[in-house]
Tab-separated table of C-alpha atoms in Angstrom:
chain	number	residue	atom	x	y	z
A	1	MET	CA	-48.392	-5.933	10.724
A	2	PRO	CA	-45.724	-3.530	9.389
A	3	VAL	CA	-44.341	-0.976	11.797
A	4	PRO	CA	-45.047	2.623	10.749
A	5	ILE	CA	-41.979	4.749	10.032
A	6	PRO	CA	-41.875	7.947	12.100
A	7	ARG	CA	-41.354	11.153	10.182
A	8	GLN	CA	-38.187	13.201	10.363
A	9	ARG	CA	-38.469	16.690	11.755
A	10	ALA	CA	-36.188	19.724	11.833
A	11	ILE	CA	-35.807	21.376	15.221
A	12	PRO	CA	-36.170	25.167	14.996
A	13	ALA	CA	-33.059	27.085	15.972
A	14	ALA	CA	-32.907	28.288	19.539
A	15	GLU	CA	-31.193	31.579	20.146
A	16	SER	CA	-29.071	30.451	23.069
A	17	GLY	CA	-28.689	26.767	22.146
A	18	GLN	CA	-30.471	25.810	25.402
A	19	ALA	CA	-33.751	23.892	25.530
A	20	GLN	CA	-36.672	26.194	24.836
A	21	GLY	CA	-39.154	23.385	24.923
A	22	ALA	CA	-39.357	19.619	24.915
A	23	PHE	CA	-39.912	17.266	22.049
A	24	SER	CA	-41.658	14.046	22.905
A	25	PRO	CA	-41.043	11.532	20.129
A	26	GLY	CA	-44.297	9.819	20.869
A	27	GLY	CA	-46.460	12.960	21.094
A	28	PRO	CA	-50.210	12.724	20.670
A	29	SER	CA	-50.295	14.029	17.128
A	30	GLY	CA	-47.709	11.551	15.791
A	31	GLU	CA	-46.685	14.210	13.244
A	32	ALA	CA	-43.213	15.560	12.605
A	33	THR	CA	-42.801	19.240	11.991
A	34	GLY	CA	-40.904	20.525	8.961
A	35	GLY	CA	-39.343	17.262	7.649
A	36	PRO	CA	-39.914	14.635	4.955
A	37	ALA	CA	-41.029	11.113	5.585
A	38	GLY	CA	-38.407	8.466	6.482
A	39	ALA	CA	-36.177	7.584	3.560
A	40	ALA	CA	-35.558	4.167	2.058
A	41	PRO	CA	-33.512	1.806	4.213
A	42	ALA	CA	-29.755	1.806	3.935
A	43	PRO	CA	-28.537	0.076	7.089
A	44	HIS	CA	-24.895	-0.199	6.106
A	45	ALA	CA	-24.450	3.067	4.218
A	46	THR	CA	-21.572	5.344	5.024
A	47	THR	CA	-22.345	8.512	6.903
A	48	THR	CA	-22.495	11.775	4.992
A	49	PRO	CA	-19.366	13.906	5.618
A	50	VAL	CA	-20.030	16.873	7.863
A	51	ASP	CA	-19.159	20.339	6.572
A	52	SER	CA	-20.470	23.869	6.899
A	53	THR	CA	-23.400	23.133	4.572
A	54	THR	CA	-24.494	19.851	6.196
A	55	ASN	CA	-27.143	19.591	8.909
A	56	LEU	CA	-26.362	17.003	11.540
A	57	THR	CA	-28.958	14.240	11.835
A	58	LEU	CA	-29.557	12.294	15.054
A	59	LEU	CA	-31.352	8.950	15.162
A	60	VAL	CA	-32.926	8.340	18.585
A	61	ILE	CA	-33.601	4.697	19.483
A	62	GLU	CA	-35.548	4.605	22.742
A	63	ASP	CA	-38.009	2.407	24.644
A	64	ASP	CA	-40.502	4.950	25.982
A	65	PRO	CA	-44.153	4.043	25.385
A	66	ALA	CA	-45.345	6.958	27.519
A	67	GLY	CA	-43.329	9.439	25.524
A	68	SER	CA	-41.613	10.870	28.587
A	69	LEU	CA	-38.158	11.129	27.019
A	70	SER	CA	-37.587	14.721	26.007
A	71	VAL	CA	-35.024	15.485	23.339
A	72	PRO	CA	-34.315	19.228	23.492
A	73	GLU	CA	-33.853	21.617	20.643
A	74	MET	CA	-30.264	21.709	19.474
A	75	LEU	CA	-27.934	23.610	17.182
A	76	ASP	CA	-24.767	22.368	15.558
A	77	ALA	CA	-21.468	24.256	15.613
A	78	ALA	CA	-22.537	26.342	12.596
A	79	GLY	CA	-25.785	27.369	14.283
A	80	LYS	CA	-27.924	25.072	12.150
A	81	PRO	CA	-30.691	22.946	13.666
A	82	ILE	CA	-29.844	19.315	14.375
A	83	ARG	CA	-32.443	17.065	12.773
A	84	ILE	CA	-33.964	14.242	14.790
A	85	ARG	CA	-35.441	10.898	13.830
A	86	THR	CA	-36.945	8.476	16.331
A	87	ALA	CA	-37.326	4.726	16.374
A	88	ARG	CA	-39.173	2.592	18.963
A	89	ASN	CA	-37.277	-0.587	18.218
A	90	LEU	CA	-34.391	-1.917	16.203
A	91	THR	CA	-36.592	-2.791	13.250
A	92	GLU	CA	-37.596	0.855	12.868
A	93	ALA	CA	-34.005	1.929	13.496
A	94	GLU	CA	-32.743	-0.198	10.613
A	95	ARG	CA	-35.272	1.419	8.278
A	96	LEU	CA	-34.375	4.940	9.379
A	97	LEU	CA	-30.602	4.433	9.308
A	98	THR	CA	-29.977	6.183	6.010
A	99	ASP	CA	-26.698	7.617	4.778
A	100	ASP	CA	-27.470	11.121	6.083
A	101	VAL	CA	-27.584	9.984	9.726
A	102	HIS	CA	-24.472	11.091	11.597
A	103	CYS	CA	-25.096	9.922	15.143
A	104	ILE	CA	-27.286	7.444	17.050
A	105	LEU	CA	-28.635	8.089	20.553
A	106	LEU	CA	-29.435	4.657	22.002
A	107	ASP	CA	-31.471	4.139	25.155
A	108	LEU	CA	-29.757	1.259	26.937
A	109	ALA	CA	-33.102	0.322	28.482
A	110	LEU	CA	-34.251	-0.877	25.069
A	111	PRO	CA	-34.575	-4.697	25.195
A	112	ALA	CA	-32.479	-6.804	22.895
A	113	PRO	CA	-34.228	-8.416	19.916
A	114	GLY	CA	-36.295	-11.397	21.060
A	115	ARG	CA	-36.010	-10.521	24.759
A	116	ALA	CA	-38.522	-9.060	27.152
A	117	ALA	CA	-37.896	-5.623	28.642
A	118	THR	CA	-37.825	-7.139	32.126
A	119	GLU	CA	-34.937	-9.467	31.367
A	120	SER	CA	-31.476	-8.331	32.443
A	121	ASP	CA	-29.122	-7.157	29.759
A	122	ASP	CA	-25.842	-6.923	31.591
A	123	GLU	CA	-23.793	-7.599	28.479
A	124	LEU	CA	-25.284	-4.673	26.545
A	125	THR	CA	-26.649	-6.965	23.853
A	126	THR	CA	-28.764	-4.201	22.324
A	127	LEU	CA	-25.796	-1.848	22.019
A	128	LYS	CA	-23.721	-4.570	20.397
A	129	HIS	CA	-26.557	-5.207	17.946
A	130	VAL	CA	-26.673	-1.495	17.041
A	131	LEU	CA	-22.900	-1.384	16.610
A	132	ARG	CA	-23.111	-4.311	14.194
A	133	LEU	CA	-26.043	-2.650	12.434
A	134	ALA	CA	-24.254	0.712	12.097
A	135	PRO	CA	-20.468	0.111	12.194
A	136	ARG	CA	-19.704	3.455	10.509
A	137	HIS	CA	-21.932	5.661	12.680
A	138	ALA	CA	-21.166	7.432	15.941
A	139	VAL	CA	-23.178	6.063	18.873
A	140	LEU	CA	-24.154	7.786	22.152
A	141	ALA	CA	-25.416	5.561	24.965
A	142	LEU	CA	-28.265	6.853	27.158
A	143	THR	CA	-28.454	5.401	30.650
A	144	ALA	CA	-30.143	6.118	33.961
A	145	SER	CA	-28.749	8.889	36.136
A	146	GLY	CA	-26.064	7.617	38.454
A	147	ASP	CA	-25.424	4.461	36.380
A	148	ALA	CA	-21.979	5.630	35.306
A	149	GLU	CA	-20.606	2.106	35.487
A	150	ARG	CA	-22.945	0.887	32.749
A	151	GLY	CA	-22.204	3.974	30.668
A	152	ALA	CA	-18.470	3.375	30.922
A	153	GLU	CA	-19.029	-0.253	29.933
A	154	ALA	CA	-20.951	0.958	26.882
A	155	VAL	CA	-17.973	3.076	25.831
A	156	ARG	CA	-15.687	0.101	26.329
A	157	VAL	CA	-17.938	-1.991	24.084
A	158	GLY	CA	-17.830	0.583	21.286
A	159	ALA	CA	-19.994	3.653	21.982
A	160	GLN	CA	-18.305	7.043	21.553
A	161	ASP	CA	-19.739	8.465	24.814
A	162	TYR	CA	-22.604	8.073	27.304
A	163	LEU	CA	-25.191	10.493	28.744
A	164	PHE	CA	-27.527	10.369	31.736
A	165	ARG	CA	-31.197	10.171	30.802
A	166	ASP	CA	-32.388	12.794	33.309
A	167	GLU	CA	-29.689	15.361	32.587
A	168	LEU	CA	-30.270	16.075	28.912
A	169	ASP	CA	-30.247	19.678	27.754
A	170	GLY	CA	-29.708	21.209	24.343
A	171	ARG	CA	-26.174	22.429	24.867
A	172	LEU	CA	-24.928	19.213	26.459
A	173	LEU	CA	-26.508	16.941	23.863
A	174	SER	CA	-25.482	18.998	20.830
A	175	ARG	CA	-21.899	19.116	22.102
A	176	ALA	CA	-21.954	15.370	22.784
A	177	ILE	CA	-23.234	14.680	19.257
A	178	ARG	CA	-20.504	16.771	17.645
A	179	TYR	CA	-17.878	15.143	19.849
A	180	ALA	CA	-19.126	11.640	19.055
A	181	VAL	CA	-19.158	12.301	15.294
A	182	GLU	CA	-15.623	13.716	15.338
A	183	ARG	CA	-14.336	10.933	17.589
A	184	LYS	CA	-15.824	8.302	15.284
A	185	ARG	CA	-14.208	9.994	12.311
A	186	SER	CA	-10.883	10.119	14.171
A	187	ASP	CA	-11.188	6.454	15.146
A	188	LYS	CA	-11.835	5.454	11.534
A	189	ALA	CA	-8.886	7.528	10.311
A	190	GLU	CA	-6.624	5.984	12.956
A	191	ARG	CA	-7.812	2.503	12.030
A	192	ARG	CA	-7.171	3.119	8.341
A	193	LEU	CA	-3.720	4.480	9.156
A	194	THR	CA	-2.921	1.442	11.300
A	195	GLU	CA	-4.132	-0.920	8.592
A	196	SER	CA	-2.068	0.955	6.012
A	197	ARG	CA	1.036	0.699	8.191
A	198	LEU	CA	0.511	-3.011	8.742
A	199	ARG	CA	0.078	-3.588	5.013
A	200	ALA	CA	3.225	-1.583	4.316
A	201	GLN	CA	5.178	-3.619	6.880
A	202	GLU	CA	3.901	-6.883	5.416
A	203	ASN	CA	4.745	-5.744	1.890
A	204	ALA	CA	8.215	-4.694	3.015
A	205	ARG	CA	8.857	-8.080	4.614
A	206	LEU	CA	7.603	-9.829	1.491
A	207	GLU	CA	9.677	-7.709	-0.872
A	208	ARG	CA	12.767	-8.030	1.312
A	209	GLY	CA	12.368	-11.795	1.251
A	210	LEU	CA	12.169	-11.758	-2.544
A	211	LEU	CA	15.442	-9.903	-3.038
A	212	PRO	CA	18.248	-12.265	-4.136
A	213	THR	CA	20.936	-13.781	-1.933
A	214	PRO	CA	24.023	-14.505	-4.071
A	215	LEU	CA	25.328	-18.068	-3.874
A	216	LEU	CA	29.097	-17.737	-4.349
A	217	GLU	CA	30.470	-20.153	-1.754
A	218	GLY	CA	33.865	-21.415	-2.862
A	219	SER	CA	34.460	-18.577	-5.325
A	220	SER	CA	37.298	-16.052	-5.020
A	221	LEU	CA	35.225	-13.356	-6.744
A	222	ARG	CA	33.972	-10.418	-4.707
A	223	PHE	CA	30.330	-9.392	-5.079
A	224	ALA	CA	28.565	-6.035	-4.565
A	225	ALA	CA	25.168	-4.720	-5.645
A	226	ARG	CA	22.972	-1.631	-5.415
A	227	TYR	CA	19.230	-1.660	-5.947
A	228	ARG	CA	16.836	1.274	-6.012
A	229	PRO	CA	13.213	0.781	-7.175
A	230	GLY	CA	11.509	3.621	-8.994
A	231	ARG	CA	8.221	3.162	-7.092
A	232	SER	CA	7.805	5.388	-4.078
A	233	ARG	CA	8.186	3.567	-0.728
A	234	ALA	CA	8.839	0.244	-2.492
A	235	LEU	CA	11.706	-2.183	-1.977
A	236	LEU	CA	11.235	-4.153	-5.178
A	237	GLY	CA	10.849	-2.992	-8.767
A	238	GLY	CA	10.851	-4.445	-12.263
A	239	ASP	CA	14.648	-4.793	-12.287
A	240	PHE	CA	16.134	-8.082	-11.103
A	241	TYR	CA	19.557	-9.697	-10.730
A	242	ASP	CA	21.217	-12.800	-9.334
A	243	THR	CA	24.591	-14.525	-9.040
A	244	VAL	CA	25.314	-18.207	-8.379
A	245	ARG	CA	28.245	-20.622	-8.558
A	246	THR	CA	27.542	-24.057	-10.006
A	247	PRO	CA	29.331	-27.240	-8.836
A	248	ASP	CA	31.800	-27.093	-11.745
A	249	GLY	CA	33.162	-23.778	-10.412
A	250	THR	CA	31.531	-21.548	-13.026
A	251	VAL	CA	30.119	-18.268	-11.698
A	252	HIS	CA	26.904	-17.198	-13.418
A	253	ALA	CA	25.650	-13.615	-13.171
A	254	MET	CA	22.456	-12.129	-14.542
A	255	ILE	CA	20.697	-8.768	-14.589
A	256	GLY	CA	17.372	-7.928	-16.228
A	257	ASP	CA	14.610	-5.379	-16.548
A	258	VAL	CA	10.880	-5.941	-17.066
A	259	CYS	CA	9.311	-3.025	-18.937
A	260	GLY	CA	7.533	-0.807	-16.418
A	261	HIS	CA	8.218	-0.582	-12.696
A	262	GLY	CA	4.952	-1.343	-10.878
A	263	PRO	CA	4.079	-4.240	-8.567
A	264	ASP	CA	3.069	-6.509	-11.466
A	265	GLU	CA	6.420	-5.960	-13.172
A	266	ALA	CA	8.202	-6.570	-9.852
A	267	ALA	CA	6.384	-9.889	-9.454
A	268	LEU	CA	7.284	-10.945	-13.001
A	269	GLY	CA	10.922	-9.974	-12.400
A	270	VAL	CA	11.026	-12.222	-9.331
A	271	GLU	CA	9.560	-15.108	-11.349
A	272	LEU	CA	12.183	-14.675	-14.065
A	273	ARG	CA	15.007	-14.474	-11.528
A	274	ILE	CA	13.923	-17.645	-9.761
A	275	ALA	CA	13.470	-19.421	-13.087
A	276	TRP	CA	16.957	-18.312	-14.179
A	277	ARG	CA	18.510	-19.690	-10.983
A	278	ALA	CA	16.714	-23.035	-11.322
A	279	LEU	CA	17.587	-23.379	-15.009
A	280	THR	CA	21.219	-22.434	-14.372
A	281	PHE	CA	21.607	-25.105	-11.690
A	282	ALA	CA	19.936	-27.514	-14.111
A	283	GLY	CA	22.835	-26.926	-16.527
A	284	LEU	CA	21.222	-24.624	-19.104
A	285	CYS	CA	23.287	-21.795	-20.548
A	286	GLY	CA	23.297	-19.292	-23.406
A	287	ASP	CA	20.602	-19.555	-26.064
A	288	GLU	CA	18.947	-22.604	-24.500
A	289	LEU	CA	18.570	-20.782	-21.175
A	290	LEU	CA	17.207	-17.578	-22.712
A	291	SER	CA	14.776	-19.449	-24.953
A	292	THR	CA	13.341	-21.208	-21.905
A	293	LEU	CA	13.120	-17.919	-19.988
A	294	GLN	CA	11.193	-16.425	-22.896
A	295	GLN	CA	8.666	-19.247	-22.587
A	296	VAL	CA	8.306	-18.483	-18.872
A	297	LEU	CA	7.758	-14.806	-19.672
A	298	GLU	CA	5.173	-15.561	-22.344
A	299	HIS	CA	3.189	-17.740	-19.960
A	300	GLU	CA	3.389	-15.395	-16.943
A	301	ARG	CA	2.947	-11.924	-18.451
A	302	GLU	CA	-0.431	-10.173	-18.392
A	303	ASN	CA	-0.428	-9.201	-22.067
A	304	ASP	CA	1.671	-9.606	-25.195
A	305	GLU	CA	3.166	-6.105	-24.873
A	306	ILE	CA	5.197	-7.027	-21.787
A	307	PHE	CA	8.873	-7.798	-22.471
A	308	ALA	CA	12.113	-8.004	-20.515
A	309	THR	CA	15.732	-7.236	-21.336
A	310	LEU	CA	18.438	-9.510	-19.962
A	311	CYS	CA	22.203	-9.817	-19.699
A	312	THR	CA	23.853	-13.090	-18.649
A	313	VAL	CA	27.508	-13.753	-17.987
A	314	ASP	CA	29.067	-17.132	-17.187
A	315	ILE	CA	32.622	-16.818	-15.859
A	316	ALA	CA	34.956	-19.789	-16.261
A	317	PRO	CA	36.337	-21.452	-13.097
A	318	ASP	CA	39.776	-19.904	-13.711
A	319	GLY	CA	38.147	-16.447	-13.883
A	320	ARG	CA	39.989	-15.386	-17.047
A	321	ARG	CA	37.236	-15.633	-19.635
A	322	ALA	CA	33.455	-15.501	-19.817
A	323	GLY	CA	30.496	-16.129	-22.072
A	324	LEU	CA	28.189	-13.149	-22.682
A	325	CYS	CA	24.570	-13.144	-23.864
A	326	LEU	CA	22.556	-9.958	-24.401
A	327	ALA	CA	18.804	-9.885	-24.900
A	328	GLY	CA	18.147	-6.239	-25.734
A	329	HIS	CA	20.150	-5.204	-22.671
A	330	PRO	CA	23.070	-2.738	-22.257
A	331	SER	CA	26.490	-4.349	-22.398
A	332	PRO	CA	28.479	-4.712	-19.126
A	333	LEU	CA	31.374	-2.425	-18.284
A	334	ILE	CA	34.800	-3.905	-17.541
A	335	SER	CA	37.763	-2.235	-15.912
A	336	ARG	CA	41.310	-3.676	-15.780
A	337	PRO	CA	44.580	-2.338	-14.367
A	338	GLY	CA	46.436	-0.049	-16.754
A	339	ARG	CA	43.466	0.227	-19.134
A	340	PRO	CA	40.491	2.580	-19.162
A	341	ALA	CA	37.125	1.128	-18.259
A	342	GLU	CA	35.163	0.149	-21.346
A	343	LEU	CA	32.027	-1.664	-22.465
A	344	LEU	CA	32.269	-5.303	-23.485
A	345	PRO	CA	31.554	-5.972	-27.175
A	346	TYR	CA	27.799	-5.881	-27.769
A	347	GLU	CA	27.444	-6.689	-31.443
A	348	ASN	CA	25.198	-9.578	-32.522
A	349	GLY	CA	23.032	-9.500	-29.406
A	350	GLY	CA	19.508	-10.871	-29.520
A	351	PRO	CA	16.155	-9.109	-28.962
A	352	ALA	CA	14.500	-8.583	-25.591
A	353	LEU	CA	12.593	-11.564	-24.233
A	354	GLY	CA	8.977	-11.644	-25.310
A	355	LEU	CA	9.334	-9.628	-28.529
A	356	LEU	CA	10.017	-12.261	-31.188
A	357	HIS	CA	8.790	-15.822	-31.035
A	358	GLY	CA	11.556	-18.258	-31.914
A	359	ALA	CA	14.337	-15.660	-31.471
A	360	ARG	CA	17.934	-16.703	-30.853
A	361	TRP	CA	20.588	-15.259	-28.517
A	362	PRO	CA	24.199	-15.972	-29.540
A	363	ARG	CA	26.743	-16.469	-26.750
A	364	ARG	CA	29.947	-14.487	-27.246
A	365	GLN	CA	33.240	-15.504	-25.644
A	366	VAL	CA	35.176	-12.607	-24.080
A	367	GLU	CA	38.636	-12.477	-22.488
A	368	LEU	CA	38.698	-10.917	-19.027
A	369	GLY	CA	42.331	-11.313	-17.937
A	370	GLY	CA	43.840	-11.995	-14.563
A	371	GLU	CA	42.478	-8.930	-12.669
A	372	TRP	CA	39.256	-7.133	-13.472
A	373	SER	CA	35.988	-5.611	-12.292
A	374	LEU	CA	32.804	-6.351	-14.209
A	375	MET	CA	29.750	-4.114	-13.738
A	376	LEU	CA	26.283	-5.166	-14.918
A	377	TYR	CA	23.512	-2.545	-14.769
A	378	THR	CA	20.002	-1.734	-15.947
A	379	ASP	CA	19.023	1.199	-18.149
A	380	GLY	CA	17.752	3.181	-15.152
A	381	LEU	CA	21.397	4.053	-14.510
A	382	ILE	CA	21.970	5.576	-17.952
A	383	GLU	CA	18.599	7.129	-18.770
A	384	GLY	CA	18.670	9.823	-16.103
A	385	HIS	CA	18.869	13.426	-17.297
A	386	ILE	CA	21.862	15.729	-17.019
A	387	GLY	CA	20.724	18.873	-15.254
A	388	GLU	CA	17.513	20.615	-16.308
A	389	GLY	CA	17.786	19.858	-20.023
A	390	LYS	CA	16.524	16.857	-21.960
A	391	GLU	CA	19.990	15.375	-22.471
A	392	ARG	CA	20.445	11.975	-20.862
A	393	LEU	CA	23.558	10.512	-19.283
A	394	GLY	CA	23.783	7.572	-21.686
A	395	GLN	CA	26.375	4.810	-21.711
A	396	ASP	CA	29.241	7.121	-22.659
A	397	GLY	CA	28.454	9.434	-19.756
A	398	MET	CA	28.253	6.491	-17.388
A	399	VAL	CA	31.616	5.150	-18.589
A	400	ASP	CA	33.261	8.537	-17.970
A	401	LEU	CA	31.667	8.745	-14.547
A	402	VAL	CA	32.912	5.291	-13.520
A	403	ARG	CA	36.388	6.026	-14.845
A	404	ARG	CA	36.597	9.101	-12.589
A	405	ARG	CA	35.472	7.121	-9.571
A	406	LEU	CA	37.969	4.334	-10.292
A	407	ALA	CA	40.733	6.939	-10.565
A	408	GLU	CA	39.784	8.051	-7.064
A	409	GLY	CA	40.490	4.520	-5.870
A	410	LEU	CA	36.873	3.510	-5.217
A	411	THR	CA	35.981	-0.168	-5.472
A	412	GLY	CA	33.149	-2.516	-4.524
A	413	GLU	CA	30.237	-1.072	-2.545
A	414	GLU	CA	31.845	2.385	-2.390
A	415	LEU	CA	32.153	2.523	-6.176
A	416	LEU	CA	28.517	1.541	-6.707
A	417	ARG	CA	27.219	3.916	-4.039
A	418	ALA	CA	29.146	6.871	-5.432
A	419	THR	CA	28.110	6.054	-8.997
A	420	VAL	CA	24.388	5.780	-8.248
A	421	ASN	CA	24.439	8.920	-6.080
A	422	GLU	CA	26.158	10.974	-8.752
A	423	VAL	CA	23.706	9.786	-11.408
A	424	ARG	CA	20.862	10.870	-9.128
A	425	ASP	CA	22.494	14.251	-8.486
A	426	LEU	CA	22.996	14.832	-12.214
A	427	ASN	CA	19.316	14.048	-12.704
A	428	GLY	CA	18.412	16.762	-10.213
A	429	GLY	CA	16.603	14.383	-7.894
A	430	GLU	CA	15.418	10.822	-7.547
A	431	LEU	CA	15.438	8.689	-10.680
A	432	THR	CA	11.987	7.694	-11.925
A	433	ASP	CA	13.052	4.299	-13.254
A	434	ASP	CA	14.296	1.277	-11.310
A	435	VAL	CA	18.068	0.997	-10.954
A	436	ALA	CA	20.035	-2.199	-10.361
A	437	VAL	CA	23.827	-2.470	-10.492
A	438	LEU	CA	25.906	-5.588	-9.891
A	439	LEU	CA	29.706	-5.672	-9.524
A	440	LEU	CA	32.021	-8.700	-9.634
A	441	ASP	CA	35.741	-8.246	-8.872
A	442	ARG	CA	38.661	-10.601	-9.406
A	443	THR	CA	41.988	-9.763	-7.831
A	444	PRO	CA	45.163	-11.911	-7.788
């Protein structure tokens, strides 16, 4: 036989907030005053946010066949009546637990499902069942007067507070309801914040582990790099770089940029970097290497509009010459003693990876000399604005900037740090695009 659903009633406002009368949920008439019938079940719905226009709703779950439990009239903090619903068992409670219920008052004397009322319930099985039934709702435990130990245990299990059955009055209960609702809200906010922090820490560890570690053992070249993702609070962006030395003594350097700077682009950049390292150690170079990387990009990208620019340099074992390949990427900058810093020749470069099927990328031989510094960079370094206008720094502006810093005697990490900081200052704040800069130095 189906259990009847008790009606919801609105408690009339009391002038002082104290009990002006008693409400017996199981009164002889069985009628609720001033409220609609119980709504459709929504046992796992989220609670309605409380504001100045929202009436608090209390769901009372109690085992009181004689109807002796009196729930007093109550007002919320705004002076509005707190609505009450009652349930005799957990089946009724599940039906009445709609999304407008803010707090549950649970009589701990209520037997657990499938257990007789005379059986002991030391482990608060009923409370645990209610907490599973309503994980997003505030819960007040109702226990016998003087049984503070069981009330404290209920709070430890998950209730927001406990009250003594024989000491209920309107002011105490209404304050306890408001406290429980706010504490539940605070607990949820704290839990979300903790989860967010843990996710951020995990993401940071993952991204840090995906950043490259140059493999230059046995090489006399000095290495330095700066990396700044455009995404807020991120460690990894769509820019990527790497440097390795193969067994024949050749030093291979690469820098690239996947269009966009979100997490998907960062993941694709990591895939391309790892593929480049594996292919380089496998002996591929120049057009053959870039053609294979384009195949990787075409298979891994989300859609056909995704592309990546790339610059590769392979420096001969004697360090005096190098092969250069450009795939839609800015040409590196080279500085040598007694000569102004300048861009390496960039004519006859190929298109960005992923734009043209069957494209080719010619490898150009360049002379470096006996002493030099070679800087590879992504377009985030040159596309920043100059001041408040729309003018961008550009390659010429970057070359002038680096020349000034070299004249000041800056090298290595100091040179890169000063360069990136000045570009940011000229932009009037943080750069919106990812920035990666790689520097290789050869000194006698």
